[in-house]
Short mmCIF file of C-alpha atoms in Angstrom, two decimals:
data_model
loop_
_atom_site.label_atom_id
_atom_site.label_comp_id
_atom_site.label_asym_id
_atom_site.label_seq_id
_atom_site.Cartn_x
_atom_site.Cartn_y
_atom_site.Cartn_z
CA MET A 1 57.78 51.68 73.95
CA VAL A 2 58.40 48.01 73.57
CA VAL A 3 57.01 45.62 76.10
CA THR A 4 58.07 42.02 76.29
CA ALA A 5 57.75 39.31 78.75
CA LEU A 6 60.90 38.63 80.88
CA PRO A 7 62.90 35.54 79.94
CA HIS A 8 63.20 32.88 82.53
CA ARG A 9 66.89 33.20 82.75
CA TRP A 10 66.49 36.37 84.84
CA GLN A 11 64.58 34.41 87.52
CA GLN A 12 67.77 33.72 89.61
CA PRO A 13 68.83 34.90 93.11
CA CYS A 14 70.57 38.34 93.26
CA VAL A 15 74.23 37.88 92.34
CA TRP A 16 75.50 41.32 92.89
CA GLN A 17 76.51 41.34 96.47
CA SER A 18 79.75 41.44 98.54
CA MET A 19 82.27 41.31 95.77
CA GLU A 20 85.80 42.72 95.59
CA LEU A 21 88.49 42.69 93.01
CA GLN A 22 92.05 41.46 93.01
CA ALA A 23 92.58 42.49 89.47
CA ILE A 24 90.16 44.80 87.60
CA THR A 25 87.53 42.94 85.57
CA ARG A 26 84.19 43.80 84.15
CA THR A 27 81.24 42.03 82.77
CA SER A 28 80.13 41.33 79.39
CA VAL A 29 76.57 40.85 78.32
CA ARG A 30 75.60 38.26 75.88
CA GLY A 31 72.01 37.62 75.06
CA GLY A 32 70.85 38.77 78.51
CA ASN A 33 73.27 36.67 80.47
CA LEU A 34 76.06 38.28 82.41
CA PHE A 35 79.55 36.70 82.33
CA PHE A 36 82.58 37.22 84.80
CA PRO A 37 86.15 36.09 84.13
CA ALA A 38 86.48 33.70 87.21
CA GLN A 39 90.26 33.88 87.64
CA LYS A 40 90.16 37.73 88.33
CA TRP A 41 87.82 37.79 91.43
CA LYS A 42 89.00 37.59 95.06
CA ASN A 43 86.63 37.21 98.00
CA HIS A 44 88.14 39.20 100.91
CA ASN A 45 87.47 38.18 104.43
CA ARG A 46 85.37 41.15 105.46
CA PHE A 47 82.60 40.21 103.07
CA ILE A 48 80.55 36.99 102.75
CA SER A 49 79.31 35.47 99.50
CA ASN A 50 78.84 31.97 97.86
CA VAL A 51 81.07 31.58 94.80
CA LYS A 52 80.87 28.93 92.47
CA ALA A 53 83.21 28.61 89.39
CA VAL A 54 81.53 27.25 86.22
CA GLY A 55 84.21 27.07 83.60
CA HIS A 56 85.67 30.49 83.17
CA ARG A 57 82.78 32.16 84.97
CA LEU A 58 81.62 32.87 88.63
CA ILE A 59 78.20 32.48 89.92
CA LEU A 60 77.80 34.52 93.19
CA LYS A 61 74.96 34.07 95.40
CA TYR A 62 73.90 36.66 97.96
CA THR A 63 73.98 35.47 101.62
CA GLY A 64 72.87 38.58 103.23
CA SER A 65 69.31 39.32 104.44
CA ARG A 66 66.64 40.61 102.02
CA ARG A 67 63.83 40.63 104.54
CA CYS A 68 62.48 43.94 103.53
CA SER A 69 59.13 45.64 103.60
CA SER A 70 57.65 49.02 103.11
CA LYS A 71 58.31 49.81 106.72
CA LYS A 72 61.58 48.27 107.68
CA PHE A 73 64.63 46.66 106.09
CA GLY A 74 68.11 45.70 107.08
CA THR A 75 68.45 46.94 110.83
CA SER A 76 64.94 48.09 111.55
CA ILE A 77 65.36 51.37 109.64
CA CYS A 78 62.15 53.35 108.65
CA CYS A 79 61.93 54.55 105.06
CA SER A 80 59.95 57.37 103.82
CA ILE A 81 56.81 56.48 101.73
CA GLY A 82 55.51 58.81 99.14
CA VAL A 83 51.99 60.13 99.35
CA ASP A 84 49.66 61.85 97.12
CA LYS A 85 49.65 65.34 98.65
CA GLU A 86 51.71 68.53 98.57
CA SER A 87 55.37 68.13 99.58
CA SER A 88 55.96 68.15 103.32
CA VAL A 89 58.86 70.57 103.95
CA PRO A 90 60.23 70.29 107.48
CA PRO A 91 59.44 73.17 109.86
CA SER A 92 61.67 76.20 109.73
CA SER A 93 63.17 75.45 113.15
CA GLN A 94 64.42 72.10 111.91
CA LEU A 95 65.65 73.47 108.61
CA ALA A 96 67.48 76.19 110.48
CA GLU A 97 69.72 73.65 112.22
CA ALA A 98 70.27 70.85 109.68
CA LYS A 99 73.34 70.08 107.88
CA LEU A 100 71.90 67.28 105.86
CA ILE A 101 68.60 66.34 104.64
CA TYR A 102 67.76 63.09 102.80
CA SER A 103 64.89 61.11 101.44
CA VAL A 104 64.44 57.35 100.99
CA ALA A 105 62.49 55.65 98.22
CA PRO A 106 63.78 51.99 97.92
CA ALA A 107 61.22 50.80 95.43
CA LEU A 108 61.08 47.45 96.91
CA GLY A 109 58.39 46.13 94.53
CA HIS A 110 60.42 47.07 91.42
CA ASN A 111 62.83 44.25 91.57
CA GLN A 112 64.37 41.36 89.51
CA GLU A 113 66.72 39.67 91.87
CA SER A 114 69.25 38.46 89.25
CA HIS A 115 69.46 42.06 87.88
CA PRO A 116 72.31 44.46 88.97
CA GLU A 117 69.63 47.13 89.67
CA CYS A 118 67.77 45.19 92.21
CA ASN A 119 65.96 46.15 95.39
CA SER A 120 68.75 45.41 97.80
CA ARG A 121 70.63 48.59 96.81
CA VAL A 122 68.89 51.36 98.93
CA PRO A 123 68.27 49.10 101.98
CA ALA A 124 72.03 48.32 101.92
CA ILE A 125 72.93 51.99 101.94
CA VAL A 126 70.43 52.89 104.70
CA SER A 127 71.53 49.96 106.94
CA GLU A 128 75.12 51.23 106.65
CA LEU A 129 74.12 54.74 107.44
CA GLU A 130 72.47 53.32 110.58
CA LYS A 131 75.54 51.26 111.49
CA MET A 132 77.85 54.39 110.91
CA GLU A 133 75.39 56.45 113.14
CA LEU A 134 74.51 58.88 110.43
CA THR A 135 70.79 58.88 110.75
CA PRO A 136 68.56 61.24 112.79
CA LYS A 137 68.36 58.56 115.58
CA PHE A 138 72.07 59.44 116.25
CA ARG A 139 72.46 62.81 114.95
CA GLY A 140 69.45 64.75 116.14
CA SER A 141 68.74 68.06 114.60
CA GLU A 142 71.88 67.74 112.36
CA VAL A 143 70.36 65.17 110.05
CA ILE A 144 66.72 65.13 108.71
CA GLU A 145 65.02 62.32 106.94
CA LEU A 146 62.26 63.72 104.84
CA GLN A 147 59.05 61.90 105.64
CA ASN A 148 55.71 61.83 103.88
CA PHE A 149 57.05 63.49 100.62
CA ARG A 150 54.59 63.68 97.76
CA THR A 151 54.76 61.53 94.72
CA ALA A 152 55.56 63.20 91.48
CA SER A 153 52.52 64.10 89.35
CA VAL A 154 52.07 63.11 85.72
CA ASP A 155 52.61 66.56 84.74
CA ASP A 156 55.92 66.72 86.63
CA ILE A 157 57.04 63.65 84.68
CA ALA A 158 55.67 65.10 81.46
CA SER A 159 57.98 68.15 81.79
CA VAL A 160 60.70 65.86 80.56
CA HIS A 161 59.04 62.78 79.16
CA ALA A 162 56.51 62.34 76.40
CA ARG A 163 53.08 61.83 77.64
CA ALA A 164 52.64 58.86 75.41
CA TYR A 165 55.27 57.14 77.27
CA VAL A 166 54.13 57.89 80.57
CA SER A 167 50.56 56.74 79.70
CA GLY A 168 52.01 53.66 77.97
CA LEU A 169 53.91 52.74 81.04
CA GLN A 170 50.83 53.09 83.20
CA LYS A 171 48.87 50.97 80.97
CA ALA A 172 51.70 48.26 80.89
CA MET A 173 51.27 47.77 84.56
CA ASP A 174 48.26 45.46 83.84
CA GLN A 175 50.54 43.26 81.78
CA ALA A 176 53.00 43.30 84.59
CA VAL A 177 50.37 42.28 87.17
CA GLU A 178 49.57 39.12 84.89
CA GLN A 179 53.25 38.13 84.01
CA GLY A 180 54.83 39.29 87.21
CA ILE A 181 57.55 41.12 85.36
CA ILE A 182 58.08 42.47 81.88
CA PHE A 183 60.67 44.29 79.81
CA ILE A 184 59.72 47.79 79.03
CA ASP A 185 62.37 48.47 76.38
CA GLY A 186 64.91 46.46 74.57
CA SER A 187 68.07 48.12 75.77
CA GLY A 188 69.69 47.92 79.09
CA PRO A 189 67.79 45.68 79.97
CA THR A 190 65.06 47.81 81.69
CA TYR A 191 62.37 45.68 83.54
CA ALA A 192 59.07 46.54 85.13
CA THR A 193 56.86 44.96 87.68
CA ALA A 194 53.37 45.73 88.80
CA THR A 195 54.51 48.50 91.16
CA THR A 196 57.11 50.12 88.72
CA PHE A 197 54.95 53.00 87.60
CA LYS A 198 53.86 54.01 91.20
CA GLU A 199 57.28 53.58 92.77
CA SER A 200 58.95 55.59 89.92
CA LEU A 201 56.52 58.45 90.58
CA THR A 202 57.56 58.23 94.18
CA ALA A 203 61.36 58.30 93.40
CA ALA A 204 60.83 61.45 91.38
CA GLY A 205 58.78 62.91 94.10
CA ALA A 206 61.38 62.15 96.73
CA GLY A 207 63.75 64.23 94.72
CA ILE A 208 61.60 67.16 93.91
CA SER A 209 60.50 67.25 97.56
CA LEU A 210 64.24 67.71 98.56
CA VAL A 211 64.34 70.60 96.20
CA ASP A 212 61.42 72.14 97.94
CA SER A 213 63.15 71.65 101.35
CA VAL A 214 66.50 72.98 100.14
CA VAL A 215 65.03 76.04 98.73
CA ALA A 216 63.00 76.73 101.84
CA ALA A 217 66.07 76.35 103.88
CA SER A 218 68.01 78.79 101.63
CA LYS A 219 65.51 81.42 102.52
CA ILE A 220 66.10 81.43 106.18
CA ARG A 221 69.79 80.77 106.30
CA ARG A 222 72.96 81.34 104.23
CA GLU A 223 74.15 77.83 104.20
CA PRO A 224 71.20 75.42 103.76
CA PRO A 225 71.58 71.61 104.29
CA SER A 226 72.93 69.49 101.44
CA ALA A 227 70.31 67.01 100.21
CA PHE A 228 70.47 63.42 99.02
CA ALA A 229 67.69 61.40 97.42
CA LEU A 230 68.42 57.72 98.12
CA ILE A 231 65.96 56.54 95.39
CA ARG A 232 65.50 53.90 92.62
CA PRO A 233 64.88 53.21 89.89
CA PRO A 234 67.68 55.35 88.69
CA GLY A 235 66.93 57.87 85.89
CA HIS A 236 69.82 59.39 83.88
CA HIS A 237 69.57 56.90 81.01
CA ALA A 238 65.84 57.51 80.59
CA VAL A 239 65.31 59.51 77.24
CA PRO A 240 62.37 61.79 76.73
CA LYS A 241 60.50 59.14 74.77
CA GLY A 242 61.10 56.14 77.01
CA PRO A 243 63.02 54.09 79.45
CA MET A 244 66.69 52.84 78.90
CA GLY A 245 69.57 51.32 80.74
CA PHE A 246 67.76 50.45 84.12
CA CYS A 247 66.20 53.86 84.26
CA VAL A 248 62.47 54.67 83.95
CA PHE A 249 61.98 58.39 84.70
CA GLY A 250 64.80 61.03 84.62
CA ASN A 251 64.67 61.99 88.25
CA VAL A 252 67.40 64.65 87.94
CA ALA A 253 65.87 66.15 84.68
CA ILE A 254 62.40 66.20 86.34
CA ALA A 255 63.87 67.92 89.43
CA ALA A 256 65.64 70.54 87.21
CA ARG A 257 62.41 71.43 85.39
CA TYR A 258 60.56 71.60 88.72
CA ALA A 259 63.21 73.93 90.16
CA GLN A 260 62.82 76.22 87.19
CA ARG A 261 58.92 76.06 87.12
CA VAL A 262 58.12 76.08 90.69
CA HIS A 263 60.88 77.98 92.41
CA GLY A 264 62.13 80.27 89.66
CA LEU A 265 65.75 78.81 89.73
CA LYS A 266 66.36 79.50 86.18
CA ARG A 267 69.90 78.31 85.74
CA VAL A 268 70.48 74.77 86.75
CA PHE A 269 73.91 73.21 86.76
CA ILE A 270 73.81 69.32 86.59
CA ILE A 271 76.80 67.32 87.36
CA ASP A 272 76.75 63.56 86.40
CA PHE A 273 79.73 61.39 87.72
CA ASP A 274 78.07 58.11 87.17
CA VAL A 275 80.54 55.85 85.29
CA HIS A 276 78.07 55.71 82.36
CA HIS A 277 77.06 58.73 80.34
CA GLY A 278 73.77 60.20 81.34
CA ASN A 279 72.39 60.20 77.83
CA GLY A 280 68.82 60.77 78.94
CA THR A 281 69.66 63.95 80.76
CA ASN A 282 71.91 64.97 77.94
CA ASP A 283 69.14 64.55 75.39
CA ALA A 284 66.43 66.35 77.50
CA PHE A 285 68.43 69.61 77.66
CA TYR A 286 70.57 69.53 74.57
CA ASP A 287 69.15 72.75 73.12
CA ASP A 288 68.47 74.57 76.46
CA PRO A 289 70.82 77.38 77.39
CA ASP A 290 69.54 77.47 81.01
CA ILE A 291 70.53 73.92 82.03
CA PHE A 292 74.14 73.09 82.01
CA PHE A 293 74.71 69.25 81.71
CA LEU A 294 78.30 68.11 82.62
CA SER A 295 78.94 64.44 82.46
CA THR A 296 82.28 62.51 83.33
CA HIS A 297 82.14 58.85 82.18
CA GLN A 298 84.15 55.96 81.11
CA ASP A 299 85.10 56.19 77.55
CA GLY A 300 83.48 53.50 75.43
CA SER A 301 81.02 52.31 78.20
CA TYR A 302 77.35 51.82 77.81
CA PRO A 303 75.43 53.53 76.03
CA GLY A 304 78.30 54.72 73.88
CA THR A 305 77.23 58.31 73.81
CA GLY A 306 78.72 61.36 75.41
CA LYS A 307 81.49 62.08 72.97
CA PHE A 308 83.71 65.30 73.28
CA ASP A 309 81.89 67.04 70.40
CA GLU A 310 78.43 66.64 72.01
CA VAL A 311 78.18 70.19 73.22
CA GLY A 312 74.59 71.09 72.78
CA HIS A 313 72.50 72.40 69.96
CA GLY A 314 71.05 75.76 68.79
CA ASN A 315 70.67 78.20 71.76
CA GLY A 316 71.94 75.38 74.01
CA GLU A 317 75.28 74.99 72.29
CA GLY A 318 77.98 75.06 74.89
CA THR A 319 75.89 74.13 77.86
CA THR A 320 76.52 70.38 77.48
CA LEU A 321 80.00 69.12 78.34
CA ASN A 322 80.92 65.61 78.01
CA LEU A 323 84.16 64.27 79.30
CA PRO A 324 84.92 60.50 78.54
CA LEU A 325 87.83 59.27 80.74
CA PRO A 326 89.97 56.50 79.86
CA GLY A 327 89.53 53.11 81.44
CA GLY A 328 91.59 52.94 84.64
CA SER A 329 91.07 56.61 85.62
CA GLY A 330 90.92 57.00 89.30
CA ASP A 331 91.13 59.59 92.11
CA ILE A 332 93.98 61.57 90.54
CA ALA A 333 92.11 61.90 87.46
CA MET A 334 88.95 62.99 89.12
CA ARG A 335 90.40 65.58 91.30
CA THR A 336 92.15 67.16 88.32
CA VAL A 337 88.86 67.06 86.44
CA PHE A 338 87.08 68.75 89.31
CA ASP A 339 89.65 71.57 89.47
CA GLU A 340 90.27 72.21 85.90
CA VAL A 341 86.70 71.45 84.23
CA ILE A 342 83.96 71.36 86.70
CA VAL A 343 84.90 74.44 88.83
CA PRO A 344 85.52 76.82 85.78
CA SER A 345 82.43 75.54 83.96
CA ALA A 346 80.20 76.15 87.01
CA GLN A 347 81.75 79.54 87.71
CA ARG A 348 81.14 80.81 84.15
CA PHE A 349 77.56 79.48 84.14
CA LYS A 350 76.60 81.01 87.48
CA PRO A 351 73.87 78.59 88.59
CA ASP A 352 70.98 79.12 90.73
CA VAL A 353 71.11 75.47 92.07
CA ILE A 354 73.26 72.33 91.51
CA LEU A 355 71.91 69.03 90.91
CA VAL A 356 74.00 65.92 90.98
CA SER A 357 73.50 62.45 89.34
CA ALA A 358 75.52 60.54 92.00
CA GLY A 359 76.35 57.26 90.38
CA TYR A 360 78.84 54.94 92.35
CA ASP A 361 79.59 52.53 89.80
CA GLY A 362 82.92 54.09 88.92
CA HIS A 363 84.18 52.48 92.17
CA VAL A 364 87.14 50.05 91.63
CA LEU A 365 85.01 47.25 93.21
CA ASP A 366 81.94 47.74 90.99
CA PRO A 367 81.28 45.11 88.38
CA LEU A 368 79.82 47.14 85.58
CA ALA A 369 82.66 49.21 84.34
CA ASN A 370 86.46 49.81 84.49
CA LEU A 371 87.35 52.93 86.39
CA GLN A 372 89.14 52.84 89.63
CA PHE A 373 87.51 55.41 91.88
CA THR A 374 87.65 54.85 95.59
CA THR A 375 85.45 55.74 98.64
CA GLY A 376 87.90 58.77 98.92
CA THR A 377 87.03 59.80 95.50
CA TYR A 378 83.42 60.15 96.31
CA TYR A 379 84.12 61.90 99.64
CA MET A 380 86.19 64.42 97.61
CA LEU A 381 83.38 65.01 95.10
CA ALA A 382 80.66 65.50 97.78
CA SER A 383 82.83 67.82 99.70
CA ASN A 384 83.85 69.88 96.84
CA ILE A 385 80.43 70.12 95.16
CA LYS A 386 78.97 71.09 98.52
CA GLN A 387 81.53 74.10 98.61
CA LEU A 388 80.90 74.86 95.07
CA ALA A 389 77.23 75.18 95.70
CA ARG A 390 78.15 77.52 98.68
CA ASP A 391 80.23 79.62 96.47
CA LEU A 392 78.00 79.94 93.43
CA CYS A 393 74.29 79.40 94.53
CA GLY A 394 73.65 79.86 98.19
CA GLY A 395 74.43 76.29 99.03
CA ARG A 396 71.50 74.87 97.04
CA CYS A 397 72.61 71.39 96.13
CA VAL A 398 70.82 67.94 95.85
CA PHE A 399 72.25 64.61 94.96
CA PHE A 400 70.33 61.99 93.21
CA LEU A 401 71.34 58.14 93.49
CA GLU A 402 72.00 56.65 90.17
CA GLY A 403 74.18 53.64 89.64
CA GLY A 404 76.49 51.50 92.03
CA TYR A 405 76.05 47.66 92.08
CA ASN A 406 78.52 46.28 94.58
CA LEU A 407 76.55 46.86 97.65
CA SER A 408 79.47 47.16 99.90
CA SER A 409 81.40 49.81 97.92
CA LEU A 410 78.11 51.53 97.08
CA SER A 411 77.16 51.71 100.77
CA TYR A 412 80.52 52.97 102.06
CA SER A 413 80.81 55.53 99.40
CA VAL A 414 77.34 56.87 100.22
CA VAL A 415 78.28 56.94 103.92
CA ASP A 416 81.52 58.89 103.28
CA SER A 417 79.40 61.29 100.98
CA PHE A 418 77.24 61.92 104.09
CA ARG A 419 80.29 62.48 106.15
CA ALA A 420 81.36 65.17 103.65
CA PHE A 421 78.10 66.93 103.79
CA LEU A 422 78.24 66.94 107.70
CA GLY A 423 81.79 68.41 107.48
CA GLU A 424 83.34 65.31 109.17
CA PRO A 425 86.57 63.48 108.18
CA SER A 426 86.54 60.66 105.52
CA LEU A 427 86.53 57.20 106.74
CA ALA A 428 87.93 56.05 103.30
CA THR A 429 91.14 54.58 104.74
CA LYS A 430 89.03 52.08 106.67
CA PHE A 431 87.18 51.03 103.68
CA ASP A 432 89.57 51.25 100.74
CA ASN A 433 92.24 48.64 99.83
CA PRO A 434 95.12 50.48 97.99
CA ALA A 435 96.58 47.08 97.02
CA ILE A 436 94.10 46.51 94.38
CA LEU A 437 94.77 49.81 92.57
CA TYR A 438 97.09 50.09 89.66
CA GLU A 439 98.60 53.10 87.91
CA GLU A 440 96.24 55.58 86.39
CA PRO A 441 96.63 56.36 82.72
CA LEU A 442 97.42 59.97 83.44
CA ALA A 443 98.90 60.99 80.14
CA LYS A 444 95.58 59.99 78.50
CA VAL A 445 93.59 61.69 81.18
CA LYS A 446 95.57 64.97 80.57
CA GLN A 447 94.93 64.77 76.88
CA ALA A 448 91.16 64.21 77.46
CA ILE A 449 91.14 67.28 79.87
CA GLN A 450 93.03 69.36 77.39
CA ARG A 451 90.68 68.48 74.56
CA VAL A 452 87.60 69.32 76.45
CA LYS A 453 89.14 72.58 77.85
CA HIS A 454 89.92 73.60 74.34
CA ILE A 455 86.38 72.79 73.04
CA HIS A 456 84.83 74.79 75.79
CA SER A 457 87.39 77.57 76.13
CA LEU A 458 88.00 76.91 79.65
#
């Protein structure tokens, strides 16, 4: 694990807030600086940001509130704080009535404000959930926020990651205390602060505690609640030997091993719809026949892995499916992928549980890639995955937050995912602006789908 001091150029205000696109554009990264073609951004009236043009670039400064603490953020919303004890599963009486259960681990101390993966992300989501009246305060027994969940243990993390990495990161916290913020690897870039190790354990613990709750609910009812871990730092790029691409520990991968080891759920189906390939999850299970990893991602995007022919190795051959989609793919493409690739793959695999790396950076407004998913795309995915879990594995399904860096599109999309879990109509038409969409490259999408179907005999 490489640890270096963080360059001064990252010591800037958070720039990833309240942005929309008139024409699709994405960032390039040069020497750690992030550049935006200025002429392609448009600031819509319903969002507020300070925009300054410098040559052909834009500098955007967040104007919203960042007054966060471990107890409150945004609109006085309480968040769960991990504790070092056994997972606190809600009482059976609560699980018997709930439609949705979620946990919140915002990692407020793990933050570099000029970085896309900054600590405003989870508070923005929870504030929007409150605004849209989707929290227990408004929904009563329908919605549970899991409180007092335990942190993951080092043994939990070591089920996926090398112990040398885990201990090395823990030791690096002393350096982070001295320097304030450090790089913990040379790719991504992935940073750490003095609280990163503890908060990464909390994030992983929030996920595995939801697995506990969903499994407990599945023992007392035929349709247990869907679950969503609103956590950071994200995890699907973190490889077994170390961090990568904003990710510290592989939250989904750790939960998959936990489900097998603790609950005897042998066959785990992982869906990753983040815009970037989940290379860390891919690598962790590449030779494992009992964990099926299916990733849809933008072709050619970071980190450059996830090719069609990456299908697993040895006993695991055939249980890794990678589908790189052409830039510009949108709602039509993803609906077709779900029907023609995800469903038949899951039906053939016959999982005991479905885990989801839920990345919202494929949204048309997100600055880090070039797909044009909409809020409605994410509603469709949440609704259909929920139904797939009901059909195949007793409703056991847990979502884990991965990417999503435009706070508005991220928050709205998670809100609509919650509404899908609750069986309520989408509000996508209130959020989405069809005028910014352009024609999808459906011929190329069809070619990609046919290729992956041929490789995997679907």
